[in-house]
mmCIF file of C-alpha atoms and ligand atoms in Angstrom:
data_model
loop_
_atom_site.group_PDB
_atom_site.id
_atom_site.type_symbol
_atom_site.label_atom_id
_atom_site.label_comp_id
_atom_site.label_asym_id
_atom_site.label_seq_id
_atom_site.Cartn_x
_atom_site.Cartn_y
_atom_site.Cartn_z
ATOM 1 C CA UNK O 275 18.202 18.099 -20.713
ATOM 2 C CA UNK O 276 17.623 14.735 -19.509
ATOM 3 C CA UNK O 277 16.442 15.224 -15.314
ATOM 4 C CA UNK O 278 15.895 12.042 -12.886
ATOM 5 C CA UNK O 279 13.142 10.392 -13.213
ATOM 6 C CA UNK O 280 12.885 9.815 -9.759
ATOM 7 C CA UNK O 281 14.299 12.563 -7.634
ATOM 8 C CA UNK O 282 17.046 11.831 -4.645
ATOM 9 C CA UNK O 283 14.352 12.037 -2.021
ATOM 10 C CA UNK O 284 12.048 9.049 -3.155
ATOM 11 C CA UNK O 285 15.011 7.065 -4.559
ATOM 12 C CA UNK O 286 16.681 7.416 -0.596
ATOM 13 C CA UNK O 287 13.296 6.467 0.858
ATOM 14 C CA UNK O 288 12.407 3.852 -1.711
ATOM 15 C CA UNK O 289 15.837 1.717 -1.171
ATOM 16 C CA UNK O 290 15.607 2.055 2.866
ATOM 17 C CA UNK O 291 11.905 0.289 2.770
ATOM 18 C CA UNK O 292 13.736 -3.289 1.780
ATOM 19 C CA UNK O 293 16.531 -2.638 4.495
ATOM 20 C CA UNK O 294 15.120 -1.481 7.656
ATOM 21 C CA UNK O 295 11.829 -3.852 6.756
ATOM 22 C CA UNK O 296 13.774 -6.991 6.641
ATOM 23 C CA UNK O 297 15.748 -5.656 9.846
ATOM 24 C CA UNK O 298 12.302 -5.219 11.329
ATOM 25 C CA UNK O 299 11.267 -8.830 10.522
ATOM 26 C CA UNK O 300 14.303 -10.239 12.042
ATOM 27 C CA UNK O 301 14.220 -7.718 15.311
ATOM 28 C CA UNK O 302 10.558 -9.019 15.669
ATOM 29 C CA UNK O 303 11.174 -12.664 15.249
ATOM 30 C CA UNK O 304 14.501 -12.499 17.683
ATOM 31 C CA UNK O 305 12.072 -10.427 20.238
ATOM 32 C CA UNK O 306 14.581 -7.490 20.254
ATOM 33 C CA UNK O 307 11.746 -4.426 20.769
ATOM 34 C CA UNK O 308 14.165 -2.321 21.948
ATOM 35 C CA UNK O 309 16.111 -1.951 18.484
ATOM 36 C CA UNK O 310 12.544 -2.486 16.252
ATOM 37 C CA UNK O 311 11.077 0.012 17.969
ATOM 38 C CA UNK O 312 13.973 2.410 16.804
ATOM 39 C CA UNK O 313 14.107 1.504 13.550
ATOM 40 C CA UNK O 314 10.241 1.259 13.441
ATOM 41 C CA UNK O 315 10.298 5.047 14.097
ATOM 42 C CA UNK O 316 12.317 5.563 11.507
ATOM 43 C CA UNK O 317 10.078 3.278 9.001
ATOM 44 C CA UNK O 318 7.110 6.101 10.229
ATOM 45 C CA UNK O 319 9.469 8.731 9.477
ATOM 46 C CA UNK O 320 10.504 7.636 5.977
ATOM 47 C CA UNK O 321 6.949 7.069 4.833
ATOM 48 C CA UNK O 322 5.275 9.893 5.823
ATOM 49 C CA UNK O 323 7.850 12.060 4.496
ATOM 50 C CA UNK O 324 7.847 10.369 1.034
ATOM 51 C CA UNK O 325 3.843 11.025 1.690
ATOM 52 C CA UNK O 326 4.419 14.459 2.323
ATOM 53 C CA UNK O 327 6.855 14.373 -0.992
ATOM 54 C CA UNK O 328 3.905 13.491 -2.939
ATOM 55 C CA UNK O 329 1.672 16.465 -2.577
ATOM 56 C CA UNK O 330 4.647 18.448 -2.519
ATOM 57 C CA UNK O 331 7.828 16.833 -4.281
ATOM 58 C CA UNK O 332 9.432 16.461 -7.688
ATOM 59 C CA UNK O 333 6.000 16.039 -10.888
ATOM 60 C CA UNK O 334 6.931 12.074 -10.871
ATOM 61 C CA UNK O 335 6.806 12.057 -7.142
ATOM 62 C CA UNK O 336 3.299 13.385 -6.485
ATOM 63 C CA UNK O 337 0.488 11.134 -6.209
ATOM 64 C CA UNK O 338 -1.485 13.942 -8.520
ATOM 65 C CA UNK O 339 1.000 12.942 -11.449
ATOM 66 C CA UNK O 340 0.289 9.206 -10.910
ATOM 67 C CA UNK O 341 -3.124 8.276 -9.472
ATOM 68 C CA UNK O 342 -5.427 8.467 -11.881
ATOM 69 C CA UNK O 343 -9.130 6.892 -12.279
ATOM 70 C CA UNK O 344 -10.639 3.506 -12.605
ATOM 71 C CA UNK O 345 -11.360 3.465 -16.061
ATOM 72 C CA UNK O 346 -7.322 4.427 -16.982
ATOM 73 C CA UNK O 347 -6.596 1.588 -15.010
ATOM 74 C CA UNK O 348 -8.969 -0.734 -17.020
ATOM 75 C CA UNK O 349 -7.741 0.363 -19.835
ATOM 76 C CA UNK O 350 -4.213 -0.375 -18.925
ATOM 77 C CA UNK O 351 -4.676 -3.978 -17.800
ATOM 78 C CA UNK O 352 -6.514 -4.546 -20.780
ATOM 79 C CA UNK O 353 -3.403 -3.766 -22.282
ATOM 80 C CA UNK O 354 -3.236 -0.539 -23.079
ATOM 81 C CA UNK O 355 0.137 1.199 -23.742
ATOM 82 C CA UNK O 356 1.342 3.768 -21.141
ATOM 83 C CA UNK O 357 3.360 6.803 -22.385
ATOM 84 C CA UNK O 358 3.953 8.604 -19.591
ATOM 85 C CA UNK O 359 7.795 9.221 -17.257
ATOM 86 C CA UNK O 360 6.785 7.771 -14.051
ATOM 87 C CA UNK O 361 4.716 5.135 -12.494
ATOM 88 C CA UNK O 362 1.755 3.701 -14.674
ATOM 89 C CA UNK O 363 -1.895 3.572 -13.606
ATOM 90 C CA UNK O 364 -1.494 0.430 -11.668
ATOM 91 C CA UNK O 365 1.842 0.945 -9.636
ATOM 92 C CA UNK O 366 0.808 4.136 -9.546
ATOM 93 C CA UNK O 367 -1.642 2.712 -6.822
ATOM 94 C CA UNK O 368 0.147 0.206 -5.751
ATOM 95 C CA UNK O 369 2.466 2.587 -4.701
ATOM 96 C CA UNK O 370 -0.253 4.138 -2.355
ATOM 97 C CA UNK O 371 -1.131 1.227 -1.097
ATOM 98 C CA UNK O 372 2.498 0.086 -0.227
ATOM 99 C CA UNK O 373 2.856 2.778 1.411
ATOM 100 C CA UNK O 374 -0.238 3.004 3.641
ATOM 101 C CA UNK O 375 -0.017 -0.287 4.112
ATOM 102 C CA UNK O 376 3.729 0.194 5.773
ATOM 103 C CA UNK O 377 2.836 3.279 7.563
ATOM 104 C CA UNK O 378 0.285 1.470 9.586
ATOM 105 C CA UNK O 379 2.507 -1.323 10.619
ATOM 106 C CA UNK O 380 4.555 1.263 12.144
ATOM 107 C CA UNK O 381 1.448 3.213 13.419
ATOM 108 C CA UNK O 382 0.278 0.001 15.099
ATOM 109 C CA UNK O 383 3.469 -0.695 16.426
ATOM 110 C CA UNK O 384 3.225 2.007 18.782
ATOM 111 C CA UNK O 385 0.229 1.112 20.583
ATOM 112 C CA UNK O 386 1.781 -3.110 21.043
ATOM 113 C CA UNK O 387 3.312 -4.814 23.995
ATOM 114 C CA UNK O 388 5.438 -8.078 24.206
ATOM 115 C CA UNK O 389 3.549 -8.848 27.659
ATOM 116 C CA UNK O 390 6.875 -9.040 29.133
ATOM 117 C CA UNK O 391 9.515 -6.536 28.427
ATOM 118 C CA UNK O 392 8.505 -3.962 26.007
ATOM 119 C CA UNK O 393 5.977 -2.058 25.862
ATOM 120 C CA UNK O 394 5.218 0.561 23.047
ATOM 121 C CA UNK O 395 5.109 4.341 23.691
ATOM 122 C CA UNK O 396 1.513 4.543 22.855
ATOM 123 C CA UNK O 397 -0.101 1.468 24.906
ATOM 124 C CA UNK O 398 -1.451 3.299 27.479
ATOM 125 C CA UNK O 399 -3.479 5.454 25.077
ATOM 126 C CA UNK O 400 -4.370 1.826 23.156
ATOM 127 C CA UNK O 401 -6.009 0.974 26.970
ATOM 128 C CA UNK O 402 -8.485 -2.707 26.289
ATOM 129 C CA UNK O 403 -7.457 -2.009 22.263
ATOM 130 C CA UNK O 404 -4.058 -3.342 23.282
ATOM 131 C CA UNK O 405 -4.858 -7.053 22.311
ATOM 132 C CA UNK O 406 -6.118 -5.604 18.966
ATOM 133 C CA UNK O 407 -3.016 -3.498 17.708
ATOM 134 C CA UNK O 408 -1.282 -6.599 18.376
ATOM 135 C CA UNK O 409 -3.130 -8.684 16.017
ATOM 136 C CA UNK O 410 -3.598 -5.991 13.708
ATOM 137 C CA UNK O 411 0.061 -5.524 13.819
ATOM 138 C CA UNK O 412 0.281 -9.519 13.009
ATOM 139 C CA UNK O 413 -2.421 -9.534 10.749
ATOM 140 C CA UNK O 414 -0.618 -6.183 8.773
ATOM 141 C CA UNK O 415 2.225 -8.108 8.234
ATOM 142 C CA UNK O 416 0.805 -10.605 6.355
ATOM 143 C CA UNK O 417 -0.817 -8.127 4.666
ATOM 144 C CA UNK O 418 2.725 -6.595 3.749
ATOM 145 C CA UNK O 419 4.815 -9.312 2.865
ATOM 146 C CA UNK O 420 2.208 -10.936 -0.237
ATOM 147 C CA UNK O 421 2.417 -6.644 -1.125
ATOM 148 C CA UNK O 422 5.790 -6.894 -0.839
ATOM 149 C CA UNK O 423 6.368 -10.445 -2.639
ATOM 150 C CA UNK O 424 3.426 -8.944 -5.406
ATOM 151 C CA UNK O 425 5.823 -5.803 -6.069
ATOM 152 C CA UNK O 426 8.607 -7.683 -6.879
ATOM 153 C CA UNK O 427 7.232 -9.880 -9.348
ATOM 154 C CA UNK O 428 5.804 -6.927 -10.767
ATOM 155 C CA UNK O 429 9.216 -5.428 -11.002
ATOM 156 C CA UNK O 430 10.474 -8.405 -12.474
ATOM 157 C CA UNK O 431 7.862 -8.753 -14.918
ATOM 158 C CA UNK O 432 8.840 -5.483 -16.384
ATOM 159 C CA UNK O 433 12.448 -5.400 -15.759
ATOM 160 C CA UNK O 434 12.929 -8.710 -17.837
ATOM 161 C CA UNK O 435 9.804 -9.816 -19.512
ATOM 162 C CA UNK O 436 8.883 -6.171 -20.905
ATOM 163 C CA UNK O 437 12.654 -5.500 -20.870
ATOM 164 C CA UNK O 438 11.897 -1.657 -19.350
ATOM 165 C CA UNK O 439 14.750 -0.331 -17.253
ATOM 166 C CA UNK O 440 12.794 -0.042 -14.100
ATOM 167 C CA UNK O 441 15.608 -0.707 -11.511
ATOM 168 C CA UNK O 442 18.161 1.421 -13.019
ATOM 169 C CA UNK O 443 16.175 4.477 -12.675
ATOM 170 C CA UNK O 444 15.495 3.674 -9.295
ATOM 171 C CA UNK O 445 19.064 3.242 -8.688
ATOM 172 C CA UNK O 446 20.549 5.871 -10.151
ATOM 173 C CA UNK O 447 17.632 8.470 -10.628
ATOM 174 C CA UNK O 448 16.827 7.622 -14.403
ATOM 175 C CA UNK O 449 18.495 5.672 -17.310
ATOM 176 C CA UNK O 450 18.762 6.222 -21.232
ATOM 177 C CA UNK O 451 15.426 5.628 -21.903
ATOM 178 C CA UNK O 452 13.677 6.432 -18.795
ATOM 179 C CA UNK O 453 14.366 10.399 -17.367
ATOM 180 C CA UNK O 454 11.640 12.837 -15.989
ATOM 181 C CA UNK O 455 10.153 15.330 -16.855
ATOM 182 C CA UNK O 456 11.131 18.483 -14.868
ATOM 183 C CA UNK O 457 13.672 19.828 -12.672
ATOM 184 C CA UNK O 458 13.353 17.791 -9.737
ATOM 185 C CA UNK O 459 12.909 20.196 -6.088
ATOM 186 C CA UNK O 460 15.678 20.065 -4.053
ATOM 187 C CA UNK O 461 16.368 17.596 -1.580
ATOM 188 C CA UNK O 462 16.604 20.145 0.939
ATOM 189 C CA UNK O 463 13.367 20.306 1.045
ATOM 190 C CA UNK O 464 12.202 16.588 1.671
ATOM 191 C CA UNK O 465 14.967 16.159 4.585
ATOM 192 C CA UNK O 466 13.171 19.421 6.500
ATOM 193 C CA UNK O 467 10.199 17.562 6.100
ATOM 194 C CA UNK O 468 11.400 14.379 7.790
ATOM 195 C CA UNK O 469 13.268 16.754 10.510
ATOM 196 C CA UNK O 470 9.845 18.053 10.988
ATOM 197 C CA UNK O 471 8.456 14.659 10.861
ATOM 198 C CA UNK O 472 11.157 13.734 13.295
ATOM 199 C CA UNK O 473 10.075 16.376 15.913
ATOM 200 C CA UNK O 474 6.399 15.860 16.014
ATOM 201 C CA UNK O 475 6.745 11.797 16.551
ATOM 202 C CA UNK O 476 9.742 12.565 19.833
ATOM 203 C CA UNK O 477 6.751 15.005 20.986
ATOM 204 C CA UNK O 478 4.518 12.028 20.639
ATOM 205 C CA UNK O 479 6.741 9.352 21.841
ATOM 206 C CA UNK O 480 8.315 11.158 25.001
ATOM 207 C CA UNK O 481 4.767 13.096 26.352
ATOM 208 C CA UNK O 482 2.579 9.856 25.990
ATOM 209 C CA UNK O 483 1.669 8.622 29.446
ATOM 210 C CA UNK O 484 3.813 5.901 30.526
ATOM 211 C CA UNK O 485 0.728 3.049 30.417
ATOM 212 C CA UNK O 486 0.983 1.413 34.482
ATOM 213 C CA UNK O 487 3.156 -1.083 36.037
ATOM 214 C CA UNK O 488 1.101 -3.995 37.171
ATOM 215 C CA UNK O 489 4.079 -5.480 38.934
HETATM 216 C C1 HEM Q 602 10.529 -5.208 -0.066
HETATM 217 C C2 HEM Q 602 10.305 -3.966 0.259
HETATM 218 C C3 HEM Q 602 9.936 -2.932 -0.761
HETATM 219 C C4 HEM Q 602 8.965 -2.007 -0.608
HETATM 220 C C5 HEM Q 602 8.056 -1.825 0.605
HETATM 221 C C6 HEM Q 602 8.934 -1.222 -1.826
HETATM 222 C C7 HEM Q 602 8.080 -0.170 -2.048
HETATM 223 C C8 HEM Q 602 8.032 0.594 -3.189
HETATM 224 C C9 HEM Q 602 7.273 1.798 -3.367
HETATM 225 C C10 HEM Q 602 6.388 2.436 -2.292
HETATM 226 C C11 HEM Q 602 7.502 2.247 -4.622
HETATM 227 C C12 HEM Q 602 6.972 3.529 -5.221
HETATM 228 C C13 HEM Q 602 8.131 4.521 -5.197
HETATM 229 C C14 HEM Q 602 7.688 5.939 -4.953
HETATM 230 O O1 HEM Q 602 7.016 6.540 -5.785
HETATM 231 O O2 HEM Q 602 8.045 6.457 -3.879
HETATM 232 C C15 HEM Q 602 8.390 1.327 -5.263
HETATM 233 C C16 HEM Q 602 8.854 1.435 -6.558
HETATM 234 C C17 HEM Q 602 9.794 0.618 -7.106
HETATM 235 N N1 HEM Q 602 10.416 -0.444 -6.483
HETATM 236 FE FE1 HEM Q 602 10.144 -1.079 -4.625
HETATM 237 N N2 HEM Q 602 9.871 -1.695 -2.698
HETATM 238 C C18 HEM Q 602 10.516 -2.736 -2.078
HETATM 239 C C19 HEM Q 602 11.552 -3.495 -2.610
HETATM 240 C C20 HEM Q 602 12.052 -3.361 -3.865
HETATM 241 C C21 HEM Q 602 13.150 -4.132 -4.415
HETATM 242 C C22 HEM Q 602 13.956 -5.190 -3.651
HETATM 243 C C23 HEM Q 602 13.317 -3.722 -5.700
HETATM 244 C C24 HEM Q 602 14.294 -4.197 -6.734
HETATM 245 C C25 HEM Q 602 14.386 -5.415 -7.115
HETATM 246 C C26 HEM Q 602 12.333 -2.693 -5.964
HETATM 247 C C27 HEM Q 602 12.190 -2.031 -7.150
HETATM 248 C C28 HEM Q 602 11.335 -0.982 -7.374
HETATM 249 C C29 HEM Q 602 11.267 -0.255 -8.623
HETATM 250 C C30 HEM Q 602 12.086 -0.538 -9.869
HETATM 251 C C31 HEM Q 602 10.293 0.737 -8.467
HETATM 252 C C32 HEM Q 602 9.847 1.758 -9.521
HETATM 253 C C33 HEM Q 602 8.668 1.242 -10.250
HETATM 254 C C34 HEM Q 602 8.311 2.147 -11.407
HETATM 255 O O3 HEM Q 602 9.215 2.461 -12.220
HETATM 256 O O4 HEM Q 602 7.130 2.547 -11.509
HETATM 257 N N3 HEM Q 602 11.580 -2.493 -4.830
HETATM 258 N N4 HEM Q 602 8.710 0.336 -4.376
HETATM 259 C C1 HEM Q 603 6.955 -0.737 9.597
HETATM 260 C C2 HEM Q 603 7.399 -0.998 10.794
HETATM 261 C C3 HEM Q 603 7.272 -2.328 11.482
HETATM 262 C C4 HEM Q 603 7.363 -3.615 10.982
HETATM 263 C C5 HEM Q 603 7.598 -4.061 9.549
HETATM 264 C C6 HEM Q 603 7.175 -4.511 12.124
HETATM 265 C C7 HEM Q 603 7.201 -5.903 12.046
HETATM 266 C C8 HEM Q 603 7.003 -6.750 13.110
HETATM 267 C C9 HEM Q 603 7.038 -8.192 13.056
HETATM 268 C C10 HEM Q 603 7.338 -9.007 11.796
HETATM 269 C C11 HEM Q 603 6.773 -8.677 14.304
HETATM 270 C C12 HEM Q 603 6.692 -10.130 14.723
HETATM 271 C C13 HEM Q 603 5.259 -10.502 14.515
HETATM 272 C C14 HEM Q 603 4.914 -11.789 15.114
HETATM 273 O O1 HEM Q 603 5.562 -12.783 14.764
HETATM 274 O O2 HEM Q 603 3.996 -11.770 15.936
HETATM 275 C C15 HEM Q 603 6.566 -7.534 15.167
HETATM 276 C C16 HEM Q 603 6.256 -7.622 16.513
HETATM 277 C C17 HEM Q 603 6.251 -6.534 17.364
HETATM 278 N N1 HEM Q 603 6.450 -5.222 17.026
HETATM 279 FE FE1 HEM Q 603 6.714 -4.506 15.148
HETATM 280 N N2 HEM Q 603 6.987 -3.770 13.262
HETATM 281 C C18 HEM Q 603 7.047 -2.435 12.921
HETATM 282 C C19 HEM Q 603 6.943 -1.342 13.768
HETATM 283 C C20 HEM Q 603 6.902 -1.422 15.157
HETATM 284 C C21 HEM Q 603 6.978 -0.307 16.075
HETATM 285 C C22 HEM Q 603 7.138 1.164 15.640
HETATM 286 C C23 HEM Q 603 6.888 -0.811 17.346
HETATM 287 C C24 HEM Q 603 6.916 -0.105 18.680
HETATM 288 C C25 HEM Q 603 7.400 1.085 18.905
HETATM 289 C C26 HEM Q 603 6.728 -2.243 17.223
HETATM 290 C C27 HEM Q 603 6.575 -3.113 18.282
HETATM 291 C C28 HEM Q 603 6.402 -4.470 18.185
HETATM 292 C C29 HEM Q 603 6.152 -5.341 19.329
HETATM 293 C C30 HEM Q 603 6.045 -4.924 20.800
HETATM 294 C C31 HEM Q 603 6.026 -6.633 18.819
HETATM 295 C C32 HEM Q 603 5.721 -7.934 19.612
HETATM 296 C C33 HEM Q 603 4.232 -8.124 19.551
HETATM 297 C C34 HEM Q 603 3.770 -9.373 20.273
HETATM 298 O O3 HEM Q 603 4.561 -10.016 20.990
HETATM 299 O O4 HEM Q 603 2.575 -9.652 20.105
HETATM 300 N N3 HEM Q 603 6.746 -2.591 15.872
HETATM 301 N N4 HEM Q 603 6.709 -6.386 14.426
#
């Protein structure tokens, strides 16, 4: 039996991270808060589920299938031949750090203010760190976009250099040559996770003081 190599949950999640991120890029540059804030929450949402997913999702999908020490990782860029279904030793991290690296842009979104209009749910909590979340949320960013450009050239390398089927079996769960595995869990699962998810950041939006009017 040939399963996915990458179940429905992080292939969903995975292919939303290019969408709503380039949305959020132009929402931020066009200075509509209103609609990045939205779709910011649901950035949060999608990556702390697909964190969630990886202590308790499909074997390819958990970070204790893929993260694995230093000297594996030497060994790899020294060119070192990796056997195994899912992500090798490098993306395998590079994974983690995508992800962290995404989660708090959205994290420090809620604590920034456009000094006009908008202000985020969390400001009044962020108090004289205001200024700060806003250039962390600047300075994160940056930070994101070389990740971002760095994963794509990686993807390329191996999709046509290397000539491995890596976008394939992120479309469409797995490819001739590339499958997982295990029986994948169900996708049940991951989506009461991001209801769950869902609930606890309303909670957080909605009962956050309101920070003060100064006008
Ligand atoms: C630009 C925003 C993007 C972000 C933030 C992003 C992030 C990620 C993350 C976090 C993973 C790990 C998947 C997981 O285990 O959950 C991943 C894997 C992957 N991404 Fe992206 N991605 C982006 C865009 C793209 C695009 C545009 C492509 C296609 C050209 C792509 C192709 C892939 C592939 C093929 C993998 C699987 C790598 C492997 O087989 O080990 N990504 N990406
Ligand atoms: C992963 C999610 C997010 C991404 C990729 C993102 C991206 C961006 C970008 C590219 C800008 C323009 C930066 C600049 O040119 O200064 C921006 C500004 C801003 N974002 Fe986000 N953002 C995210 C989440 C959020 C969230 C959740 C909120 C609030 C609920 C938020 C609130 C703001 C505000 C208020 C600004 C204007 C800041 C200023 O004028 O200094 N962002 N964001």
């Amino acid at each position: 039996m040939h399963w996915p190599l990458w179940d429905r949950a992080v292939r969903t999640i995975h292919w939303y991270l290019p969408l709503a991120i380039a949305f959020m890029w132009w929402s931020g540059e066009k200075g509509l808060y209103q609609w990045h804030s939205w779709v910011g929450y649901s950035l949060i949402v999608a990556v702390a589920t697909r964190i969630f997913w990886g202590f308790i999702g499909s074997q390819t999908a958990r970070f204790s299938t893929f993260l694995v020490g230093p000297s594996a990782v030497v060994a790899y860029l020294k060119g070192g031949q990796f056997l195994g279904a899912g992500h090798n030793p490098l993306g395998g991290w590079a994974t983690v750090v995508l992800l962290l690296v995404v989660l708090l842009q959205g994290l420090s979104g809620l604590f920034v203010s456009d000094d006009v209009m908008f202000e985020g749910p969390l400001t009044f909590w962020g108090g004289d760190w205001s200024g700060l979340f806003a250039q962390w949320h600047e300075f994160n960013w940056m930070v994101l976009q070389v990740l971002m450009l760095i994963h794509l050239l990686a993807v390329g390398y191996h999709q046509w250099y290397r000539k491995e089927s890596l976008i394939g079996a992120m479309l469409w769960g797995k490819t001739e040559r590339r499958f997982g595995p295990s029986k994948p869990k169900n996708t049940s699962l991951a989506l009461a996770v991001a209801l769950i998810i869902v609930g606890l950041l309303f909670l957080l939006v909605t009962l956050a003081p309101q920070a003060p009017s100064y006008y």
